[in-house]
Amino acid sequence: MNNSIMKWNFWWSSPEKLGEFKWIERDALKSATALMKSPRIKDIIGVRRAGKTFLMYQIVSRLIKEGVKPEEILYLNFDDPEFKEIKKTISASLEIKPDIKYVFLDEVQNIPGWERDIRAYYDRKEFKQIFVSGSSASLISRDVGKTLTGRHITILVTPFSFKEFISKHNINYKDPFQKEKVTHYLEKFLQEGGFPETLTEEAVTNEPILVNTYNDIVVRDVVSRFGADSEAAKNLAYYLMTNIGSQFSENSVAKSLNMHNETVKKYLAMLSEVFLFYYIKQFSWKVKEQIKKGMKCYSIDTGLRNAVSFKFSDDLGKLAENAALVELKRRGCEAYFWKGKREVDFIVRKGNKLTAINVAYTDTPHKREKEGLMEFKEKYKDAKLVIITKELEQTSEDGIEHVPLWKWLLNEN
């Protein structure tokens, strides 16, 4: 075990190797750094290969830059078969380096009952900071919720946002002379997505990387961890990837795939728990109506979706819609869709304030985009109305804001 501990904590002997992880400062790093003022446990969650481990290394690097001694920082990855118990592994680490103050525990979901051990360390104030990570929303939130109530803060790590994506390509989006580059890279972003591993390779290699990532998520995180039937899980995931932005119900999917309703319900939850898909319900102030009227699904990443699903000729509009929804989720927004005679892609609720958004990704939006928004406003008079376009930027006489997708993705307000 000691050799594995030393291997994972290479900065104890060679802190200069952390220089390899300076690549780009993620938005999540800023969040994590700000939250260091709190002693609460930080749980880092997100889809597999989105950069959770990389983020932990960046935090370690920042701590050392700020004067923390390398031997005061411990990182343990519980994908390592040498690490079977949290207490024993931390105790062995303390025998090597007795002054540990900062603890990073990666892939903790692999250890049954991990949350009880973490609570004990936290309650005894044995360490200044504890970070844990995992690739399952329900596993971490459920376990943390039961055992660590009031003791934790969650940090979500997603594939790169568009802002992070263009930063990687050294583009200053605030410079008007670089607007053409920004719009060029927007379409590249919609096609290739933002998984970090794909941004270090030539485009020709991206598809196999993404297919491998997708298979790892479905096979390792859904089939192996939850015991799902491999063929059924793959069929459902493929169906959802091919139908992003389309309304569906558990019953309609069950009929299409010849599966039982309960199986579909269970597998939909699994695919969401590992962050492969986001689901949104129809907007209503009444919860019962939301449940009755089905849902829409969106992929965690447009590049991942393109690599594994059947593609249509008009995909760019759907990809723009998908990118907008993922950005809303990244910002922590409460999002729904709405359907009357016409449809509204997204209803964003903040308290009692509503914003209705249609994603057109064209500069000549079809009249149905406007009609859907105006129909919604007839029912909800104070709603703000937005059409996300390709380049068009204006506020029309009826009060609808038209905002280019690239600008909307970059403006967090």
GROMACS .gro file of C-alpha atoms in nm:
model
  413
    1MET     CA    1   0.000   0.000   0.000
    2ASN     CA    2   0.282   0.243   0.084
    3ASN     CA    3   0.415   0.235  -0.272
    4SER     CA    4   0.070   0.328  -0.406
    5ILE     CA    5   0.038   0.612  -0.155
    6MET     CA    6   0.377   0.749  -0.260
    7LYS     CA    7   0.288   0.714  -0.630
    8TRP     CA    8  -0.033   0.916  -0.598
    9ASN     CA    9   0.136   1.184  -0.387
   10PHE     CA   10   0.428   1.253  -0.619
   11TRP     CA   11   0.456   1.614  -0.496
   12TRP     CA   12   0.603   1.486  -0.170
   13SER     CA   13   0.924   1.413  -0.359
   14SER     CA   14   0.880   1.609  -0.685
   15PRO     CA   15   0.645   1.909  -0.642
   16GLU     CA   16   0.769   2.055  -0.971
   17LYS     CA   17   0.572   1.785  -1.157
   18LEU     CA   18   0.254   1.969  -1.067
   19GLY     CA   19   0.355   2.215  -1.339
   20GLU     CA   20   0.211   1.967  -1.586
   21PHE     CA   21  -0.137   2.049  -1.454
   22LYS     CA   22  -0.133   2.425  -1.522
   23TRP     CA   23  -0.310   2.383  -1.855
   24ILE     CA   24  -0.622   2.598  -1.802
   25GLU     CA   25  -0.790   2.732  -1.492
   26ARG     CA   26  -1.140   2.587  -1.478
   27ASP     CA   27  -1.435   2.787  -1.347
   28ALA     CA   28  -1.475   2.510  -1.088
   29LEU     CA   29  -1.127   2.593  -0.955
   30LYS     CA   30  -1.241   2.947  -0.881
   31SER     CA   31  -1.544   2.809  -0.697
   32ALA     CA   32  -1.334   2.561  -0.500
   33THR     CA   33  -1.080   2.828  -0.407
   34ALA     CA   34  -1.352   3.062  -0.281
   35LEU     CA   35  -1.505   2.780  -0.077
   36MET     CA   36  -1.174   2.706   0.098
   37LYS     CA   37  -1.271   2.972   0.351
   38SER     CA   38  -1.527   2.726   0.482
   39PRO     CA   39  -1.414   2.418   0.681
   40ARG     CA   40  -1.700   2.211   0.536
   41ILE     CA   41  -1.631   1.898   0.332
   42LYS     CA   42  -1.619   1.975  -0.042
   43ASP     CA   43  -1.781   1.707  -0.259
   44ILE     CA   44  -1.677   1.732  -0.623
   45ILE     CA   45  -1.923   1.558  -0.854
   46GLY     CA   46  -1.966   1.527  -1.229
   47VAL     CA   47  -1.961   1.297  -1.529
   48ARG     CA   48  -1.666   1.063  -1.578
   49ARG     CA   49  -1.363   1.231  -1.746
   50ALA     CA   50  -1.496   1.584  -1.702
   51GLY     CA   51  -1.185   1.680  -1.504
   52LYS     CA   52  -1.258   1.608  -1.136
   53THR     CA   53  -0.916   1.453  -1.068
   54PHE     CA   54  -0.747   1.728  -1.268
   55LEU     CA   55  -0.931   1.986  -1.056
   56MET     CA   56  -0.805   1.821  -0.736
   57TYR     CA   57  -0.447   1.840  -0.868
   58GLN     CA   58  -0.495   2.207  -0.953
   59ILE     CA   59  -0.617   2.276  -0.599
   60VAL     CA   60  -0.313   2.091  -0.461
   61SER     CA   61  -0.087   2.302  -0.684
   62ARG     CA   62  -0.251   2.623  -0.568
   63LEU     CA   63  -0.216   2.526  -0.201
   64ILE     CA   64   0.156   2.462  -0.246
   65LYS     CA   65   0.196   2.796  -0.427
   66GLU     CA   66   0.027   2.965  -0.131
   67GLY     CA   67   0.281   2.818   0.110
   68VAL     CA   68   0.131   2.488   0.222
   69LYS     CA   69   0.404   2.225   0.257
   70PRO     CA   70   0.373   1.939   0.004
   71GLU     CA   71   0.385   1.678   0.281
   72GLU     CA   72   0.076   1.835   0.440
   73ILE     CA   73  -0.137   1.737   0.139
   74LEU     CA   74  -0.271   1.384   0.083
   75TYR     CA   75  -0.442   1.256  -0.233
   76LEU     CA   76  -0.589   0.904  -0.257
   77ASN     CA   77  -0.763   0.759  -0.562
   78PHE     CA   78  -0.995   0.476  -0.463
   79ASP     CA   79  -0.994   0.333  -0.813
   80ASP     CA   80  -0.660   0.193  -0.695
   81PRO     CA   81  -0.716  -0.170  -0.587
   82GLU     CA   82  -0.459  -0.122  -0.308
   83PHE     CA   83  -0.699   0.112  -0.129
   84LYS     CA   84  -0.983  -0.093   0.018
   85GLU     CA   85  -1.074   0.106   0.332
   86ILE     CA   86  -1.061   0.478   0.403
   87LYS     CA   87  -0.948   0.455   0.766
   88LYS     CA   88  -0.668   0.206   0.699
   89THR     CA   89  -0.545   0.396   0.395
   90ILE     CA   90  -0.541   0.733   0.572
   91SER     CA   91  -0.373   0.576   0.878
   92ALA     CA   92  -0.103   0.427   0.656
   93SER     CA   93  -0.057   0.768   0.492
   94LEU     CA   94  -0.019   0.937   0.831
   95GLU     CA   95   0.256   0.693   0.922
   96ILE     CA   96   0.447   0.813   0.616
   97LYS     CA   97   0.360   1.183   0.655
   98PRO     CA   98   0.226   1.260   1.006
   99ASP     CA   99   0.161   1.632   0.935
  100ILE     CA  100  -0.119   1.589   0.678
  101LYS     CA  101  -0.372   1.875   0.694
  102TYR     CA  102  -0.543   1.863   0.352
  103VAL     CA  103  -0.707   1.542   0.230
  104PHE     CA  104  -0.833   1.467  -0.124
  105LEU     CA  105  -1.026   1.141  -0.170
  106ASP     CA  106  -1.106   1.057  -0.533
  107GLU     CA  107  -1.378   0.810  -0.647
  108VAL     CA  108  -1.495   0.748  -0.289
  109GLN     CA  109  -1.813   0.578  -0.410
  110ASN     CA  110  -1.600   0.265  -0.452
  111ILE     CA  111  -1.577   0.229  -0.071
  112PRO     CA  112  -1.896   0.118   0.111
  113GLY     CA  113  -1.976   0.340   0.410
  114TRP     CA  114  -1.719   0.603   0.313
  115GLU     CA  115  -1.940   0.884   0.439
  116ARG     CA  116  -1.930   0.763   0.801
  117ASP     CA  117  -1.550   0.767   0.806
  118ILE     CA  118  -1.542   1.114   0.651
  119ARG     CA  119  -1.790   1.244   0.907
  120ALA     CA  120  -1.575   1.108   1.191
  121TYR     CA  121  -1.264   1.287   1.058
  122TYR     CA  122  -1.464   1.607   1.009
  123ASP     CA  123  -1.626   1.602   1.354
  124ARG     CA  124  -1.289   1.541   1.522
  125LYS     CA  125  -1.140   1.830   1.319
  126GLU     CA  126  -0.843   1.612   1.224
  127PHE     CA  127  -0.781   1.797   0.896
  128LYS     CA  128  -0.814   2.157   0.777
  129GLN     CA  129  -0.990   2.059   0.453
  130ILE     CA  130  -1.143   1.741   0.314
  131PHE     CA  131  -1.233   1.702  -0.055
  132VAL     CA  132  -1.417   1.398  -0.189
  133SER     CA  133  -1.512   1.319  -0.549
  134GLY     CA  134  -1.740   1.080  -0.735
  135SER     CA  135  -1.915   1.023  -1.068
  136SER     CA  136  -2.265   0.958  -0.934
  137ALA     CA  137  -2.506   1.233  -0.834
  138SER     CA  138  -2.743   1.016  -0.635
  139LEU     CA  139  -2.473   0.817  -0.458
  140ILE     CA  140  -2.292   1.123  -0.333
  141SER     CA  141  -2.595   1.339  -0.265
  142ARG     CA  142  -2.788   1.058  -0.097
  143ASP     CA  143  -2.501   0.945   0.127
  144VAL     CA  144  -2.386   1.295   0.206
  145GLY     CA  145  -2.744   1.405   0.271
  146LYS     CA  146  -2.802   1.133   0.528
  147THR     CA  147  -2.472   1.141   0.713
  148LEU     CA  148  -2.312   1.478   0.646
  149THR     CA  149  -2.607   1.715   0.678
  150GLY     CA  150  -2.478   2.069   0.725
  151ARG     CA  151  -2.119   1.954   0.685
  152HIS     CA  152  -2.064   1.967   0.309
  153ILE     CA  153  -2.066   2.188   0.000
  154THR     CA  154  -2.106   2.052  -0.355
  155ILE     CA  155  -1.892   2.157  -0.652
  156LEU     CA  156  -2.018   2.044  -0.995
  157VAL     CA  157  -1.761   1.971  -1.266
  158THR     CA  158  -1.892   1.949  -1.623
  159PRO     CA  159  -1.713   1.924  -1.957
  160PHE     CA  160  -1.572   2.261  -2.064
  161SER     CA  161  -1.815   2.550  -2.099
  162PHE     CA  162  -1.790   2.758  -2.416
  163LYS     CA  163  -1.605   3.027  -2.220
  164GLU     CA  164  -1.349   2.771  -2.103
  165PHE     CA  165  -1.333   2.623  -2.453
  166ILE     CA  166  -1.233   2.948  -2.622
  167SER     CA  167  -0.995   3.033  -2.338
  168LYS     CA  168  -0.817   2.707  -2.418
  169HIS     CA  169  -0.781   2.835  -2.777
  170ASN     CA  170  -0.642   3.171  -2.652
  171ILE     CA  171  -0.933   3.376  -2.785
  172ASN     CA  172  -1.030   3.700  -2.613
  173TYR     CA  173  -1.406   3.713  -2.665
  174LYS     CA  174  -1.417   4.073  -2.537
  175ASP     CA  175  -1.203   4.187  -2.832
  176PRO     CA  176  -1.441   4.286  -3.118
  177PHE     CA  177  -1.168   4.201  -3.372
  178GLN     CA  178  -1.184   3.838  -3.259
  179LYS     CA  179  -1.559   3.798  -3.307
  180GLU     CA  180  -1.513   3.595  -3.627
  181LYS     CA  181  -1.289   3.353  -3.437
  182VAL     CA  182  -1.545   3.328  -3.157
  183THR     CA  183  -1.825   3.232  -3.397
  184HIS     CA  184  -1.598   2.985  -3.578
  185TYR     CA  185  -1.509   2.814  -3.252
  186LEU     CA  186  -1.873   2.811  -3.143
  187GLU     CA  187  -1.959   2.570  -3.426
  188LYS     CA  188  -1.648   2.368  -3.343
  189PHE     CA  189  -1.767   2.356  -2.981
  190LEU     CA  190  -2.116   2.243  -3.084
  191GLN     CA  191  -1.971   1.966  -3.300
  192GLU     CA  192  -1.685   1.847  -3.079
  193GLY     CA  193  -1.801   1.934  -2.728
  194GLY     CA  194  -1.588   2.012  -2.427
  195PHE     CA  195  -1.450   1.693  -2.274
  196PRO     CA  196  -1.097   1.793  -2.165
  197GLU     CA  197  -0.926   1.493  -2.323
  198THR     CA  198  -1.050   1.587  -2.670
  199LEU     CA  199  -0.903   1.935  -2.641
  200THR     CA  200  -0.549   1.798  -2.625
  201GLU     CA  201  -0.580   1.589  -2.940
  202GLU     CA  202  -0.622   1.654  -3.312
  203ALA     CA  203  -0.985   1.649  -3.428
  204VAL     CA  204  -0.935   1.325  -3.619
  205THR     CA  205  -0.890   1.138  -3.289
  206ASN     CA  206  -1.182   1.295  -3.102
  207GLU     CA  207  -1.454   1.050  -3.204
  208PRO     CA  208  -1.286   0.734  -3.069
  209ILE     CA  209  -1.199   0.918  -2.746
  210LEU     CA  210  -1.562   1.020  -2.702
  211VAL     CA  211  -1.698   0.678  -2.793
  212ASN     CA  212  -1.465   0.525  -2.535
  213THR     CA  213  -1.579   0.781  -2.274
  214TYR     CA  214  -1.943   0.704  -2.352
  215ASN     CA  215  -1.886   0.329  -2.323
  216ASP     CA  216  -1.706   0.376  -1.991
  217ILE     CA  217  -1.998   0.576  -1.854
  218VAL     CA  218  -2.262   0.326  -1.967
  219VAL     CA  219  -2.069   0.007  -1.890
  220ARG     CA  220  -1.868   0.101  -1.580
  221ASP     CA  221  -2.101   0.353  -1.417
  222VAL     CA  222  -2.443   0.215  -1.511
  223VAL     CA  223  -2.407  -0.156  -1.589
  224SER     CA  224  -2.132  -0.250  -1.341
  225ARG     CA  225  -2.221  -0.016  -1.056
  226PHE     CA  226  -2.599  -0.041  -1.068
  227GLY     CA  227  -2.631  -0.392  -1.211
  228ALA     CA  228  -2.828  -0.279  -1.517
  229ASP     CA  229  -2.879  -0.506  -1.817
  230SER     CA  230  -2.606  -0.410  -2.064
  231GLU     CA  231  -2.810  -0.428  -2.386
  232ALA     CA  232  -3.113  -0.249  -2.239
  233ALA     CA  233  -2.899   0.031  -2.090
  234LYS     CA  234  -2.712   0.081  -2.418
  235ASN     CA  235  -3.035   0.084  -2.622
  236LEU     CA  236  -3.196   0.341  -2.394
  237ALA     CA  237  -2.888   0.564  -2.388
  238TYR     CA  238  -2.862   0.551  -2.769
  239TYR     CA  239  -3.233   0.631  -2.805
  240LEU     CA  240  -3.198   0.936  -2.580
  241MET     CA  241  -2.883   1.057  -2.755
  242THR     CA  242  -3.060   1.039  -3.091
  243ASN     CA  243  -3.364   1.225  -2.958
  244ILE     CA  244  -3.215   1.517  -2.766
  245GLY     CA  245  -3.463   1.801  -2.725
  246SER     CA  246  -3.763   1.580  -2.809
  247GLN     CA  247  -4.053   1.530  -2.571
  248PHE     CA  248  -4.105   1.175  -2.444
  249SER     CA  249  -4.267   0.978  -2.165
  250GLU     CA  250  -4.158   0.661  -1.988
  251ASN     CA  251  -4.448   0.484  -2.159
  252SER     CA  252  -4.354   0.601  -2.511
  253VAL     CA  253  -3.992   0.494  -2.465
  254ALA     CA  254  -4.098   0.157  -2.323
  255LYS     CA  255  -4.310   0.094  -2.633
  256SER     CA  256  -4.037   0.206  -2.874
  257LEU     CA  257  -3.771  -0.013  -2.713
  258ASN     CA  258  -3.994  -0.303  -2.608
  259MET     CA  259  -3.903  -0.255  -2.242
  260HIS     CA  260  -4.113  -0.256  -1.925
  261ASN     CA  261  -4.218   0.085  -1.794
  262GLU     CA  262  -4.055   0.024  -1.456
  263THR     CA  263  -3.728  -0.075  -1.623
  264VAL     CA  264  -3.731   0.244  -1.831
  265LYS     CA  265  -3.803   0.453  -1.520
  266LYS     CA  266  -3.518   0.290  -1.328
  267TYR     CA  267  -3.267   0.316  -1.614
  268LEU     CA  268  -3.356   0.679  -1.687
  269ALA     CA  269  -3.269   0.755  -1.324
  270MET     CA  270  -2.938   0.568  -1.355
  271LEU     CA  271  -2.838   0.757  -1.670
  272SER     CA  272  -2.913   1.085  -1.494
  273GLU     CA  273  -2.729   0.981  -1.178
  274VAL     CA  274  -2.405   0.936  -1.371
  275PHE     CA  275  -2.456   1.278  -1.537
  276LEU     CA  276  -2.495   1.141  -1.890
  277PHE     CA  277  -2.830   1.317  -1.942
  278TYR     CA  278  -3.031   1.606  -1.804
  279TYR     CA  279  -3.411   1.578  -1.803
  280ILE     CA  280  -3.648   1.873  -1.786
  281LYS     CA  281  -4.022   1.863  -1.718
  282GLN     CA  282  -4.305   2.075  -1.854
  283PHE     CA  283  -4.348   2.400  -1.663
  284SER     CA  284  -4.643   2.432  -1.431
  285TRP     CA  285  -4.691   2.575  -1.085
  286LYS     CA  286  -4.860   2.242  -1.006
  287VAL     CA  287  -4.620   1.950  -0.949
  288LYS     CA  288  -4.884   1.692  -1.053
  289GLU     CA  289  -4.913   1.853  -1.397
  290GLN     CA  290  -4.533   1.848  -1.438
  291ILE     CA  291  -4.526   1.473  -1.373
  292LYS     CA  292  -4.816   1.397  -1.611
  293LYS     CA  293  -4.684   1.575  -1.917
  294GLY     CA  294  -4.360   1.393  -1.992
  295MET     CA  295  -4.011   1.534  -2.024
  296LYS     CA  296  -3.728   1.624  -2.258
  297CYS     CA  297  -3.370   1.498  -2.240
  298TYR     CA  298  -3.036   1.657  -2.323
  299SER     CA  299  -2.685   1.512  -2.340
  300ILE     CA  300  -2.418   1.631  -2.097
  301ASP     CA  301  -2.202   1.716  -2.401
  302THR     CA  302  -2.278   1.782  -2.767
  303GLY     CA  303  -1.955   1.621  -2.886
  304LEU     CA  304  -2.036   1.304  -2.696
  305ARG     CA  305  -2.381   1.299  -2.853
  306ASN     CA  306  -2.238   1.346  -3.204
  307ALA     CA  307  -1.985   1.068  -3.159
  308VAL     CA  308  -2.235   0.799  -3.063
  309SER     CA  309  -2.574   0.882  -3.215
  310PHE     CA  310  -2.748   0.889  -3.551
  311LYS     CA  311  -2.723   1.244  -3.687
  312PHE     CA  312  -2.972   1.441  -3.895
  313SER     CA  313  -2.908   1.720  -4.145
  314ASP     CA  314  -3.061   1.988  -3.921
  315ASP     CA  315  -2.860   1.888  -3.615
  316LEU     CA  316  -2.695   2.226  -3.555
  317GLY     CA  317  -3.019   2.374  -3.420
  318LYS     CA  318  -3.064   2.081  -3.180
  319LEU     CA  319  -2.700   2.106  -3.074
  320ALA     CA  320  -2.745   2.477  -3.000
  321GLU     CA  321  -3.052   2.396  -2.790
  322ASN     CA  322  -2.858   2.124  -2.606
  323ALA     CA  323  -2.565   2.358  -2.539
  324ALA     CA  324  -2.803   2.621  -2.400
  325LEU     CA  325  -2.965   2.374  -2.160
  326VAL     CA  326  -2.628   2.245  -2.034
  327GLU     CA  327  -2.519   2.604  -1.974
  328LEU     CA  328  -2.838   2.672  -1.777
  329LYS     CA  329  -2.765   2.366  -1.562
  330ARG     CA  330  -2.403   2.475  -1.521
  331ARG     CA  331  -2.530   2.806  -1.386
  332GLY     CA  332  -2.757   2.625  -1.140
  333CYS     CA  333  -3.080   2.737  -1.308
  334GLU     CA  334  -3.416   2.569  -1.257
  335ALA     CA  335  -3.524   2.491  -1.615
  336TYR     CA  336  -3.841   2.349  -1.775
  337PHE     CA  337  -4.004   2.341  -2.119
  338TRP     CA  338  -4.357   2.460  -2.199
  339LYS     CA  339  -4.617   2.353  -2.451
  340GLY     CA  340  -4.946   2.514  -2.546
  341LYS     CA  341  -5.053   2.545  -2.909
  342ARG     CA  342  -4.689   2.631  -2.967
  343GLU     CA  343  -4.378   2.538  -2.770
  344VAL     CA  344  -4.114   2.717  -2.566
  345ASP     CA  345  -3.777   2.543  -2.538
  346PHE     CA  346  -3.692   2.661  -2.188
  347ILE     CA  347  -3.868   2.827  -1.900
  348VAL     CA  348  -3.618   2.944  -1.640
  349ARG     CA  349  -3.760   3.002  -1.296
  350LYS     CA  350  -3.588   3.216  -1.036
  351GLY     CA  351  -3.822   3.254  -0.740
  352ASN     CA  352  -4.142   3.390  -0.894
  353LYS     CA  353  -3.962   3.540  -1.195
  354LEU     CA  354  -3.988   3.356  -1.527
  355THR     CA  355  -3.777   3.380  -1.843
  356ALA     CA  356  -3.904   3.207  -2.158
  357ILE     CA  357  -3.631   3.112  -2.408
  358ASN     CA  358  -3.651   2.973  -2.760
  359VAL     CA  359  -3.330   2.864  -2.931
  360ALA     CA  360  -3.351   2.929  -3.305
  361TYR     CA  361  -2.981   2.944  -3.410
  362THR     CA  362  -3.069   3.143  -3.719
  363ASP     CA  363  -3.101   3.513  -3.793
  364THR     CA  364  -3.447   3.469  -3.945
  365PRO     CA  365  -3.635   3.285  -3.669
  366HIS     CA  366  -3.950   3.101  -3.778
  367LYS     CA  367  -4.270   3.276  -3.669
  368ARG     CA  368  -4.348   2.980  -3.438
  369GLU     CA  369  -4.055   3.085  -3.215
  370LYS     CA  370  -4.219   3.422  -3.152
  371GLU     CA  371  -4.571   3.276  -3.134
  372GLY     CA  372  -4.470   3.028  -2.864
  373LEU     CA  373  -4.320   3.304  -2.652
  374MET     CA  374  -4.619   3.537  -2.696
  375GLU     CA  375  -4.861   3.255  -2.610
  376PHE     CA  376  -4.665   3.191  -2.292
  377LYS     CA  377  -4.670   3.562  -2.206
  378GLU     CA  378  -5.049   3.571  -2.240
  379LYS     CA  379  -5.060   3.326  -1.952
  380TYR     CA  380  -4.766   3.464  -1.753
  381LYS     CA  381  -4.777   3.840  -1.804
  382ASP     CA  382  -4.448   3.931  -1.633
  383ALA     CA  383  -4.231   3.675  -1.814
  384LYS     CA  384  -3.916   3.793  -1.988
  385LEU     CA  385  -3.893   3.669  -2.350
  386VAL     CA  386  -3.571   3.568  -2.528
  387ILE     CA  387  -3.486   3.418  -2.867
  388ILE     CA  388  -3.131   3.285  -2.895
  389THR     CA  389  -3.010   3.345  -3.252
  390LYS     CA  390  -2.700   3.291  -3.461
  391GLU     CA  391  -2.591   3.657  -3.500
  392LEU     CA  392  -2.904   3.875  -3.470
  393GLU     CA  393  -2.902   4.104  -3.167
  394GLN     CA  394  -3.198   4.333  -3.102
  395THR     CA  395  -3.506   4.389  -2.888
  396SER     CA  396  -3.817   4.377  -3.104
  397GLU     CA  397  -4.126   4.596  -3.060
  398ASP     CA  398  -4.308   4.319  -2.874
  399GLY     CA  399  -4.030   4.311  -2.614
  400ILE     CA  400  -3.855   3.991  -2.726
  401GLU     CA  401  -3.479   4.004  -2.678
  402HIS     CA  402  -3.277   3.847  -2.960
  403VAL     CA  403  -2.931   3.738  -2.841
  404PRO     CA  404  -2.660   3.553  -3.040
  405LEU     CA  405  -2.583   3.212  -2.893
  406TRP     CA  406  -2.212   3.287  -2.855
  407LYS     CA  407  -2.286   3.602  -2.654
  408TRP     CA  408  -2.553   3.430  -2.443
  409LEU     CA  409  -2.316   3.143  -2.356
  410LEU     CA  410  -2.046   3.390  -2.251
  411ASN     CA  411  -2.271   3.624  -2.050
  412GLU     CA  412  -2.350   3.463  -1.717
  413ASN     CA  413  -2.611   3.728  -1.636
   0.00000   0.00000   0.00000
